[in-house]
Amino acid sequence: MKLAYWPGCVSRGFTSELHGSMALVAERLGIELVELDRANCCGAGIIAEHNQELADTLNARTFALAQQTGLAMMNICSTCQGAQSECQQRLDADSSYRAHINEVLSGQGLSYEKGKDGFTNKNFLWLLVEDYGLDQLAEKVVRPLSGLRVGPFYGCYVVRPKERLGYDEFPERDLYLEKVIEALGGEVIEYDGARKCCGFPVITMNRETSLRQAGTHVGDALDAGADCLVTPCPLCHLNLDMQQPEAAKVVNRDLGLAVLHLPQLVGLALGAEPKQLGMSKHIASTGWVEERLASSVPA
Amino acid sequence: MASYTLKVRRYQPESGEGPYWEEFDVDLDPSLSVLDGILQAKDRDDGSLSVRCSCRAAICGSCGMKINGQSGLGCKTQIGEAHEAANRRNGGSEPIVVEPMGNMPVIKDLITDMESTHWEKIRRITPWLLPHGDPPEREYVVEPESMIDITQSMACIQCGACVSSCLSMEADPDFIGPAALAKAYRFVGDPRDGETVERLHDLANDPHGIYDCTHCFSCIDACPKGVAPMDQIMRLRRKAGEEGIEDVNNGDNHVNAFVKMIEKKGTNDEALLIQESYAPGVKGKLKPTKAAIKGLTESLPTVLRAIKTGKARSLSKLIPGIHPKLPDGAQDEVKAIYKHAEEHREEFNIYIKGEDDVEPEPDETATEEKV
């Protein structure tokens, strides 16, 4: 399997452990990633808030770069997925609007063509279930995550709005994390916050609302008995992990719950060591997860 | 005809007891609604089961409720589909879970107090026209095209489903919320209104106003009328930005910092974003905003922790501006896009314009080979 790969900004910034673990996991899964190193930020919904046409053109450029490779496109960030899907929906809706956007791209030798070669842009989570396949994933597992109780945390941008995110065709996309956790041998923990908002988008504008959201979800997962959370969204990771000590102050309770990136959870089951997966960089200690796994014997 | 079980969250204030769950078995055609099921249970089993309803056709907006955790209208949700949704994960015979709307006090069973949370917030945004000058002798004359822009927010039937689903309001009950802010856009976008700028100032500077929305899309999925309240909130932010309103919440500064950063660097320069959000540099001189000192002080412990674990131990993550640009002329391509798009600023609204394109014919064999 060979893919055009858009890692996004945050995975190469404050969550660089995500970029590294994705590279490692791709290799072990036998997926070849062709990184779109000329592509630009998806705008995270913020550029669209300022100027919709600007966001649409920037993402049309990324899609055009991916189409040049002739490969399907993959991202590793819920926010990239949501922001790009929003622009793609507008671009795909109307041929004259698309032509207007392509005017400026044509000057750069680029063009976004709707449905060219069955073009798709999928988050690693979607790709893992829909294209790679859970059976094939399970076959690659060398250290089943037996006994590890994992709470899924999706991130809004891969869950809503359903009508825009392909749920007509793939109605179970908001159950995939559960399926992946089970395929890796882990135990799914059900708790209230799995499909709620981490609060990150308002961290600089309304810090208390933002941290209360993060703190509440982490607390609910702890109360439900989770050993860790797993998320396909690095921006959720920033609020749930990097801000966790601050969130604890707002919700006025002790937290301390490891939050793993999706490729890290997959990587552990594929036999990679926590350090290789950059888990020591996390703010909330992942020590408990390592202890749990150490007690399960590698197959 | 099929059999279903409804698990209803009940509350009877006169009993002096707290809320409790009760299951009702109902028999009806899968194409009938969850509301029909509730009314059958009320008719057959317990006349005290309370629900607010009227038209039963998604017009009046009375029967807002949560079905399997999803906010919407009881009359617009088919009971067969609700049963499937309840059994998506575990299969088998899980009941359909019915609860009163969220973010609102419950009066009795499925009836909520919309006055204190919904209507009070609607009144908060001054939901009537404030035209300037003397009224015309006869009616106001407006171009039909100029009203199209606000038809989406005018479609609201005040059912409160968006308020029920709002994840910001769950964390901050003072948030003005999706229904009221969508209504605010209905007046901000109306060409007859004379106080657009004042409205925007008011909503941007309220700490629980337009910059308190966490962009979670819940209201978009909850709305039975396609109003997409979050999209209307984003349009209010866009208009506030166009008016150059500097708000106490640092909302517009953050947007401007982000937009400029991508023009300069192509990808996120986190150190530059934090600095520019709080203290935008003007010709080399720092111009701290009102929120700057507080914001930077609050961020400090987080940054120090990140340095300690190695998350932020490279210079480009700590010093604003040294993050690299996109390679080999790609940054110039991004700049050219900015120039073009900032001149046009076209806004394409699918709700109004529809989708003219037919479905593409995906070449499935080709995809499979490549993937």
CSV table of N, CA, C and O in Angstrom, one decimal, chain B residues 245-343:
chain,number,residue,atom,x,y,z
B,245,ILE,N,-13.0,44.6,14.7
B,245,ILE,CA,-13.3,44.7,16.1
B,245,ILE,C,-12.3,44.0,17.0
B,245,ILE,O,-12.1,42.8,16.8
B,246,GLU,N,-11.6,44.7,17.8
B,246,GLU,CA,-10.6,44.1,18.7
B,246,GLU,C,-11.4,43.7,20.0
B,246,GLU,O,-11.8,44.6,20.8
B,247,ASP,N,-11.5,42.4,20.3
B,247,ASP,CA,-12.4,42.0,21.4
B,247,ASP,C,-11.6,41.6,22.6
B,247,ASP,O,-10.4,41.3,22.5
B,248,VAL,N,-12.2,41.7,23.7
B,248,VAL,CA,-11.5,41.3,25.0
B,248,VAL,C,-11.1,39.8,25.1
B,248,VAL,O,-10.3,39.5,25.9
B,249,ASN,N,-11.7,39.0,24.3
B,249,ASN,CA,-11.5,37.6,24.3
B,249,ASN,C,-10.3,37.2,23.5
B,249,ASN,O,-9.9,36.0,23.4
B,250,ASN,N,-9.7,38.2,22.8
B,250,ASN,CA,-8.5,37.9,21.9
B,250,ASN,C,-8.9,37.0,20.7
B,250,ASN,O,-8.0,36.5,20.1
B,251,GLY,N,-10.2,37.0,20.4
B,251,GLY,CA,-10.6,36.1,19.3
B,251,GLY,C,-10.1,36.5,17.9
B,251,GLY,O,-9.4,35.8,17.2
B,252,ASP,N,-10.3,37.8,17.6
B,252,ASP,CA,-9.9,38.3,16.3
B,252,ASP,C,-8.4,38.3,16.2
B,252,ASP,O,-7.8,38.0,15.1
B,253,ASN,N,-7.7,38.7,17.3
B,253,ASN,CA,-6.2,38.6,17.2
B,253,ASN,C,-5.7,37.3,16.9
B,253,ASN,O,-4.7,37.1,16.1
B,254,HIS,N,-6.3,36.3,17.5
B,254,HIS,CA,-5.8,34.9,17.2
B,254,HIS,C,-6.0,34.5,15.8
B,254,HIS,O,-5.2,33.9,15.1
B,255,VAL,N,-7.2,34.9,15.2
B,255,VAL,CA,-7.5,34.6,13.8
B,255,VAL,C,-6.5,35.3,12.9
B,255,VAL,O,-5.9,34.7,12.0
B,256,ASN,N,-6.2,36.6,13.2
B,256,ASN,CA,-5.3,37.3,12.3
B,256,ASN,C,-3.9,36.8,12.4
B,256,ASN,O,-3.2,36.7,11.4
B,257,ALA,N,-3.5,36.4,13.6
B,257,ALA,CA,-2.2,35.9,13.8
B,257,ALA,C,-2.0,34.6,13.0
B,257,ALA,O,-1.0,34.3,12.4
B,258,PHE,N,-3.0,33.7,13.1
B,258,PHE,CA,-3.0,32.4,12.4
B,258,PHE,C,-2.9,32.6,10.9
B,258,PHE,O,-2.1,32.1,10.2
B,259,VAL,N,-3.8,33.5,10.4
B,259,VAL,CA,-3.9,33.7,8.9
B,259,VAL,C,-2.5,34.3,8.4
B,259,VAL,O,-2.0,33.8,7.4
B,260,LYS,N,-2.0,35.3,9.1
B,260,LYS,CA,-0.7,35.9,8.7
B,260,LYS,C,0.5,34.9,8.7
B,260,LYS,O,1.3,34.9,7.8
B,261,MET,N,0.4,34.1,9.8
B,261,MET,CA,1.5,33.1,9.9
B,261,MET,C,1.6,32.1,8.8
B,261,MET,O,2.7,31.8,8.3
B,262,ILE,N,0.4,31.6,8.3
B,262,ILE,CA,0.4,30.7,7.2
B,262,ILE,C,0.9,31.3,5.9
B,262,ILE,O,1.6,30.7,5.1
B,263,GLU,N,0.6,32.6,5.7
B,263,GLU,CA,1.0,33.3,4.5
B,263,GLU,C,2.6,33.4,4.5
B,263,GLU,O,3.2,33.3,3.5
B,264,LYS,N,3.1,33.6,5.7
B,264,LYS,CA,4.6,33.7,5.9
B,264,LYS,C,5.3,32.4,5.8
B,264,LYS,O,6.4,32.3,5.3
B,265,LYS,N,4.7,31.4,6.5
B,265,LYS,CA,5.4,30.1,6.7
B,265,LYS,C,4.8,28.9,6.1
B,265,LYS,O,5.5,27.8,6.0
B,266,GLY,N,3.5,28.9,5.7
B,266,GLY,CA,2.9,27.8,5.1
B,266,GLY,C,2.4,26.7,6.0
B,266,GLY,O,1.4,26.1,5.8
B,267,THR,N,3.1,26.5,7.1
B,267,THR,CA,2.6,25.6,8.2
B,267,THR,C,2.8,26.3,9.5
B,267,THR,O,3.3,27.4,9.6
B,268,ASN,N,2.2,25.7,10.5
B,268,ASN,CA,2.1,26.3,11.9
B,268,ASN,C,3.5,26.5,12.6
B,268,ASN,O,4.2,25.6,12.9
B,269,ASP,N,3.8,27.8,12.8
B,269,ASP,CA,5.0,28.1,13.6
B,269,ASP,C,4.4,28.4,15.0
B,269,ASP,O,3.9,29.5,15.3
B,270,GLU,N,4.4,27.4,15.9
B,270,GLU,CA,3.7,27.5,17.2
B,270,GLU,C,4.2,28.7,18.0
B,270,GLU,O,3.4,29.4,18.6
B,271,ALA,N,5.5,28.9,18.1
B,271,ALA,CA,6.1,30.0,18.9
B,271,ALA,C,5.6,31.3,18.4
B,271,ALA,O,5.2,32.2,19.1
B,272,LEU,N,5.6,31.4,17.0
B,272,LEU,CA,5.1,32.7,16.4
B,272,LEU,C,3.6,32.9,16.7
B,272,LEU,O,3.2,34.0,16.9
B,273,LEU,N,2.9,31.8,16.6
B,273,LEU,CA,1.4,31.9,16.8
B,273,LEU,C,1.1,32.4,18.2
B,273,LEU,O,0.2,33.3,18.4
B,274,ILE,N,1.7,31.8,19.2
B,274,ILE,CA,1.5,32.3,20.6
B,274,ILE,C,1.8,33.7,20.7
B,274,ILE,O,1.1,34.5,21.3
B,275,GLN,N,3.0,34.1,20.2
B,275,GLN,CA,3.5,35.5,20.4
B,275,GLN,C,2.5,36.5,19.7
B,275,GLN,O,2.1,37.4,20.2
B,276,GLU,N,2.2,36.1,18.4
B,276,GLU,CA,1.4,37.1,17.6
B,276,GLU,C,0.0,37.1,18.1
B,276,GLU,O,-0.7,38.1,18.0
B,277,SER,N,-0.5,36.0,18.7
B,277,SER,CA,-1.9,36.0,19.2
B,277,SER,C,-2.0,37.0,20.3
B,277,SER,O,-3.0,37.7,20.5
B,278,TYR,N,-1.0,37.1,21.2
B,278,TYR,CA,-1.1,37.9,22.4
B,278,TYR,C,-0.4,39.3,22.1
B,278,TYR,O,-0.8,40.3,22.8
B,279,ALA,N,0.6,39.3,21.3
B,279,ALA,CA,1.4,40.6,21.2
B,279,ALA,C,1.8,40.8,19.7
B,279,ALA,O,2.9,40.5,19.4
B,280,PRO,N,0.8,41.2,18.8
B,280,PRO,CA,1.2,41.3,17.4
B,280,PRO,C,2.3,42.3,17.2
B,280,PRO,O,2.3,43.4,17.7
B,281,GLY,N,3.3,41.8,16.4
B,281,GLY,CA,4.4,42.7,16.2
B,281,GLY,C,4.1,43.7,15.1
B,281,GLY,O,3.6,43.3,14.0
B,282,VAL,N,4.3,45.0,15.3
B,282,VAL,CA,4.0,46.0,14.3
B,282,VAL,C,5.3,46.6,14.0
B,282,VAL,O,5.9,47.3,14.8
B,283,LYS,N,5.8,46.4,12.8
B,283,LYS,CA,7.1,46.9,12.3
B,283,LYS,C,8.2,46.7,13.4
B,283,LYS,O,8.9,47.7,13.8
B,284,GLY,N,8.3,45.5,13.8
B,284,GLY,CA,9.4,45.2,14.8
B,284,GLY,C,9.1,45.6,16.2
B,284,GLY,O,9.8,45.1,17.1
B,285,LYS,N,8.1,46.4,16.5
B,285,LYS,CA,7.8,46.7,17.9
B,285,LYS,C,6.7,45.9,18.3
B,285,LYS,O,5.7,45.7,17.6
B,286,LEU,N,6.8,45.3,19.5
B,286,LEU,CA,5.7,44.5,20.0
B,286,LEU,C,4.6,45.4,20.6
B,286,LEU,O,4.8,46.4,21.2
B,287,LYS,N,3.4,44.9,20.2
B,287,LYS,CA,2.2,45.7,20.7
B,287,LYS,C,1.3,44.8,21.5
B,287,LYS,O,0.4,44.1,21.0
B,288,PRO,N,1.6,44.6,22.8
B,288,PRO,CA,0.8,43.7,23.6
B,288,PRO,C,-0.6,44.0,23.7
B,288,PRO,O,-1.0,45.2,23.8
B,289,THR,N,-1.5,43.0,23.6
B,289,THR,CA,-2.9,43.3,23.7
B,289,THR,C,-3.3,43.2,25.1
B,289,THR,O,-2.6,42.9,26.0
B,290,LYS,N,-4.6,43.6,25.3
B,290,LYS,CA,-5.2,43.6,26.7
B,290,LYS,C,-5.0,42.2,27.4
B,290,LYS,O,-4.7,42.1,28.5
B,291,ALA,N,-5.2,41.2,26.6
B,291,ALA,CA,-5.1,39.8,27.2
B,291,ALA,C,-3.7,39.2,27.2
B,291,ALA,O,-3.5,38.2,27.7
B,292,ALA,N,-2.7,40.0,26.7
B,292,ALA,CA,-1.4,39.4,26.5
B,292,ALA,C,-0.7,38.9,27.8
B,292,ALA,O,-0.3,37.8,27.9
B,293,ILE,N,-0.6,39.8,28.8
B,293,ILE,CA,0.2,39.5,29.9
B,293,ILE,C,-0.5,38.3,30.7
B,293,ILE,O,0.2,37.3,31.0
B,294,LYS,N,-1.8,38.3,30.8
B,294,LYS,CA,-2.5,37.3,31.4
B,294,LYS,C,-2.3,35.9,30.7
B,294,LYS,O,-2.0,34.9,31.2
B,295,GLY,N,-2.5,36.0,29.4
B,295,GLY,CA,-2.4,34.8,28.5
B,295,GLY,C,-1.1,34.2,28.5
B,295,GLY,O,-0.9,33.0,28.7
B,296,LEU,N,0.0,35.1,28.4
B,296,LEU,CA,1.3,34.5,28.4
B,296,LEU,C,1.7,33.9,29.7
B,296,LEU,O,2.4,32.9,29.8
B,297,THR,N,1.3,34.6,30.8
B,297,THR,CA,1.6,34.1,32.2
B,297,THR,C,0.9,32.7,32.4
B,297,THR,O,1.5,31.8,32.9
B,298,GLU,N,-0.3,32.6,31.9
B,298,GLU,CA,-1.0,31.3,32.1
B,298,GLU,C,-0.4,30.2,31.3
B,298,GLU,O,-0.4,29.1,31.6
B,299,SER,N,0.2,30.6,30.1
B,299,SER,CA,0.8,29.5,29.2
B,299,SER,C,2.1,29.1,29.7
B,299,SER,O,2.6,28.0,29.4
B,300,LEU,N,2.8,29.9,30.6
B,300,LEU,CA,4.1,29.6,31.0
B,300,LEU,C,4.4,28.2,31.6
B,300,LEU,O,5.2,27.5,31.1
B,301,PRO,N,3.6,27.8,32.6
B,301,PRO,CA,3.8,26.5,33.2
B,301,PRO,C,3.7,25.4,32.2
B,301,PRO,O,4.5,24.4,32.2
B,302,THR,N,2.7,25.5,31.2
B,302,THR,CA,2.6,24.5,30.2
B,302,THR,C,3.8,24.4,29.3
B,302,THR,O,4.3,23.3,29.0
B,303,VAL,N,4.3,25.5,28.9
B,303,VAL,CA,5.5,25.6,28.1
B,303,VAL,C,6.7,25.0,28.8
B,303,VAL,O,7.5,24.2,28.3
B,304,LEU,N,6.9,25.3,30.1
B,304,LEU,CA,8.0,24.8,30.9
B,304,LEU,C,8.0,23.3,31.0
B,304,LEU,O,9.0,22.6,30.8
B,305,ARG,N,6.7,22.8,31.2
B,305,ARG,CA,6.6,21.3,31.3
B,305,ARG,C,7.0,20.7,30.0
B,305,ARG,O,7.6,19.6,30.0
B,306,ALA,N,6.6,21.3,28.9
B,306,ALA,CA,6.9,20.8,27.5
B,306,ALA,C,8.4,20.8,27.3
B,306,ALA,O,8.9,19.9,26.6
B,307,ILE,N,9.1,21.8,27.8
B,307,ILE,CA,10.6,21.8,27.6
B,307,ILE,C,11.2,20.6,28.4
B,307,ILE,O,12.1,20.0,27.9
B,308,LYS,N,10.6,20.4,29.6
B,308,LYS,CA,11.2,19.4,30.5
B,308,LYS,C,11.1,18.0,29.8
B,308,LYS,O,12.0,17.2,29.9
B,309,THR,N,10.0,17.7,29.2
B,309,THR,CA,9.8,16.3,28.7
B,309,THR,C,10.4,16.2,27.3
B,309,THR,O,10.5,15.1,26.7
B,310,GLY,N,10.8,17.3,26.7
B,310,GLY,CA,11.4,17.3,25.4
B,310,GLY,C,10.5,17.5,24.2
B,310,GLY,O,10.8,17.5,23.1
B,311,LYS,N,9.2,17.8,24.6
B,311,LYS,CA,8.2,18.2,23.6
B,311,LYS,C,8.6,19.4,22.8
B,311,LYS,O,8.3,19.6,21.6
B,312,ALA,N,9.0,20.4,23.6
B,312,ALA,CA,9.3,21.7,23.0
B,312,ALA,C,10.8,22.1,23.3
B,312,ALA,O,11.1,23.1,23.7
B,313,ARG,N,11.7,21.1,23.0
B,313,ARG,CA,13.1,21.4,23.2
B,313,ARG,C,13.9,21.7,22.0
B,313,ARG,O,15.1,21.6,22.0
B,314,SER,N,13.2,22.2,20.9
B,314,SER,CA,14.0,22.7,19.8
B,314,SER,C,13.8,24.2,19.7
B,314,SER,O,12.7,24.7,20.1
B,315,LEU,N,14.8,24.9,19.1
B,315,LEU,CA,14.7,26.3,19.1
B,315,LEU,C,13.5,26.8,18.3
B,315,LEU,O,12.9,27.8,18.7
B,316,SER,N,13.1,26.1,17.2
B,316,SER,CA,12.0,26.6,16.4
B,316,SER,C,10.7,26.6,17.1
B,316,SER,O,9.7,27.2,16.7
B,317,LYS,N,10.6,25.8,18.2
B,317,LYS,CA,9.4,25.7,18.9
B,317,LYS,C,9.3,26.7,20.1
B,317,LYS,O,8.3,26.9,20.7
B,318,LEU,N,10.5,27.4,20.3
B,318,LEU,CA,10.6,28.4,21.4
B,318,LEU,C,10.8,29.8,20.9
B,318,LEU,O,10.3,30.7,21.6
B,319,ILE,N,11.5,29.9,19.8
B,319,ILE,CA,11.7,31.3,19.3
B,319,ILE,C,10.8,31.6,18.1
B,319,ILE,O,10.9,30.9,17.1
B,320,PRO,N,10.0,32.6,18.3
B,320,PRO,CA,9.1,33.0,17.2
B,320,PRO,C,9.8,33.3,15.9
B,320,PRO,O,10.8,34.0,15.9
B,321,GLY,N,9.4,32.7,14.8
B,321,GLY,CA,9.8,33.2,13.5
B,321,GLY,C,10.9,32.4,12.8
B,321,GLY,O,11.2,32.6,11.7
B,322,ILE,N,11.6,31.4,13.6
B,322,ILE,CA,12.7,30.7,12.9
B,322,ILE,C,12.2,29.4,12.3
B,322,ILE,O,13.0,28.7,11.7
B,323,HIS,N,10.9,29.0,12.5
B,323,HIS,CA,10.3,27.9,11.9
B,323,HIS,C,10.5,28.0,10.3
B,323,HIS,O,10.3,29.1,9.8
B,324,PRO,N,10.9,26.9,9.6
B,324,PRO,CA,11.2,27.1,8.2
B,324,PRO,C,9.9,27.3,7.3
B,324,PRO,O,8.8,26.9,7.7
B,325,LYS,N,10.1,28.1,6.2
B,325,LYS,CA,9.1,28.2,5.2
B,325,LYS,C,8.9,26.9,4.4
B,325,LYS,O,9.8,26.0,4.5
B,326,LEU,N,7.9,26.9,3.6
B,326,LEU,CA,7.8,25.7,2.7
B,326,LEU,C,8.9,25.8,1.7
B,326,LEU,O,9.4,26.8,1.3
B,327,PRO,N,9.4,24.6,1.2
B,327,PRO,CA,10.6,24.5,0.3
B,327,PRO,C,10.3,24.9,-1.1
B,327,PRO,O,9.2,24.9,-1.6
B,328,ASP,N,11.4,25.2,-1.8
B,328,ASP,CA,11.5,25.3,-3.3
B,328,ASP,C,10.4,26.1,-3.9
B,328,ASP,O,9.6,25.6,-4.8
B,329,GLY,N,10.2,27.3,-3.5
B,329,GLY,CA,9.2,28.2,-4.1
B,329,GLY,C,7.8,27.9,-3.7
B,329,GLY,O,6.8,28.6,-4.2
B,330,ALA,N,7.5,26.9,-2.9
B,330,ALA,CA,6.1,26.5,-2.5
B,330,ALA,C,5.5,27.7,-1.7
B,330,ALA,O,4.3,27.9,-1.8
B,331,GLN,N,6.4,28.4,-0.9
B,331,GLN,CA,5.8,29.5,-0.1
B,331,GLN,C,5.3,30.6,-1.0
B,331,GLN,O,4.3,31.2,-0.7
B,332,ASP,N,6.0,30.8,-2.2
B,332,ASP,CA,5.5,31.9,-3.1
B,332,ASP,C,4.1,31.5,-3.7
B,332,ASP,O,3.3,32.3,-4.0
B,333,GLU,N,3.9,30.2,-3.9
B,333,GLU,CA,2.6,29.7,-4.4
B,333,GLU,C,1.5,30.0,-3.4
B,333,GLU,O,0.4,30.4,-3.7
B,334,VAL,N,1.8,29.8,-2.1
B,334,VAL,CA,0.9,30.1,-1.0
B,334,VAL,C,0.6,31.6,-1.0
B,334,VAL,O,-0.6,32.0,-0.9
B,335,LYS,N,1.6,32.4,-1.2
B,335,LYS,CA,1.4,33.9,-1.2
B,335,LYS,C,0.5,34.3,-2.3
B,335,LYS,O,-0.3,35.2,-2.2
B,336,ALA,N,0.7,33.6,-3.5
B,336,ALA,CA,-0.1,34.0,-4.7
B,336,ALA,C,-1.6,33.6,-4.4
B,336,ALA,O,-2.5,34.4,-4.8
B,337,ILE,N,-1.8,32.5,-3.7
B,337,ILE,CA,-3.2,32.2,-3.4
B,337,ILE,C,-3.8,33.2,-2.4
B,337,ILE,O,-4.9,33.6,-2.6
B,338,TYR,N,-3.0,33.7,-1.5
B,338,TYR,CA,-3.5,34.7,-0.6
B,338,TYR,C,-3.9,36.0,-1.3
B,338,TYR,O,-5.0,36.5,-1.1
B,339,LYS,N,-3.1,36.4,-2.3
B,339,LYS,CA,-3.3,37.6,-3.0
B,339,LYS,C,-4.7,37.5,-3.8
B,339,LYS,O,-5.5,38.4,-3.7
B,340,HIS,N,-4.9,36.3,-4.4
B,340,HIS,CA,-6.1,36.1,-5.2
B,340,HIS,C,-7.3,36.0,-4.3
B,340,HIS,O,-8.3,36.7,-4.6
B,341,ALA,N,-7.2,35.2,-3.3
B,341,ALA,CA,-8.4,35.0,-2.4
B,341,ALA,C,-8.7,36.2,-1.6
B,341,ALA,O,-9.9,36.4,-1.3
B,342,GLU,N,-7.8,37.0,-1.1
B,342,GLU,CA,-8.1,38.2,-0.3
B,342,GLU,C,-8.8,39.2,-1.2
B,342,GLU,O,-9.5,40.1,-0.7
B,343,GLU,N,-8.5,39.2,-2.5
B,343,GLU,CA,-9.2,40.2,-3.4
B,343,GLU,C,-10.6,39.8,-3.6
B,343,GLU,O,-11.5,40.6,-3.7
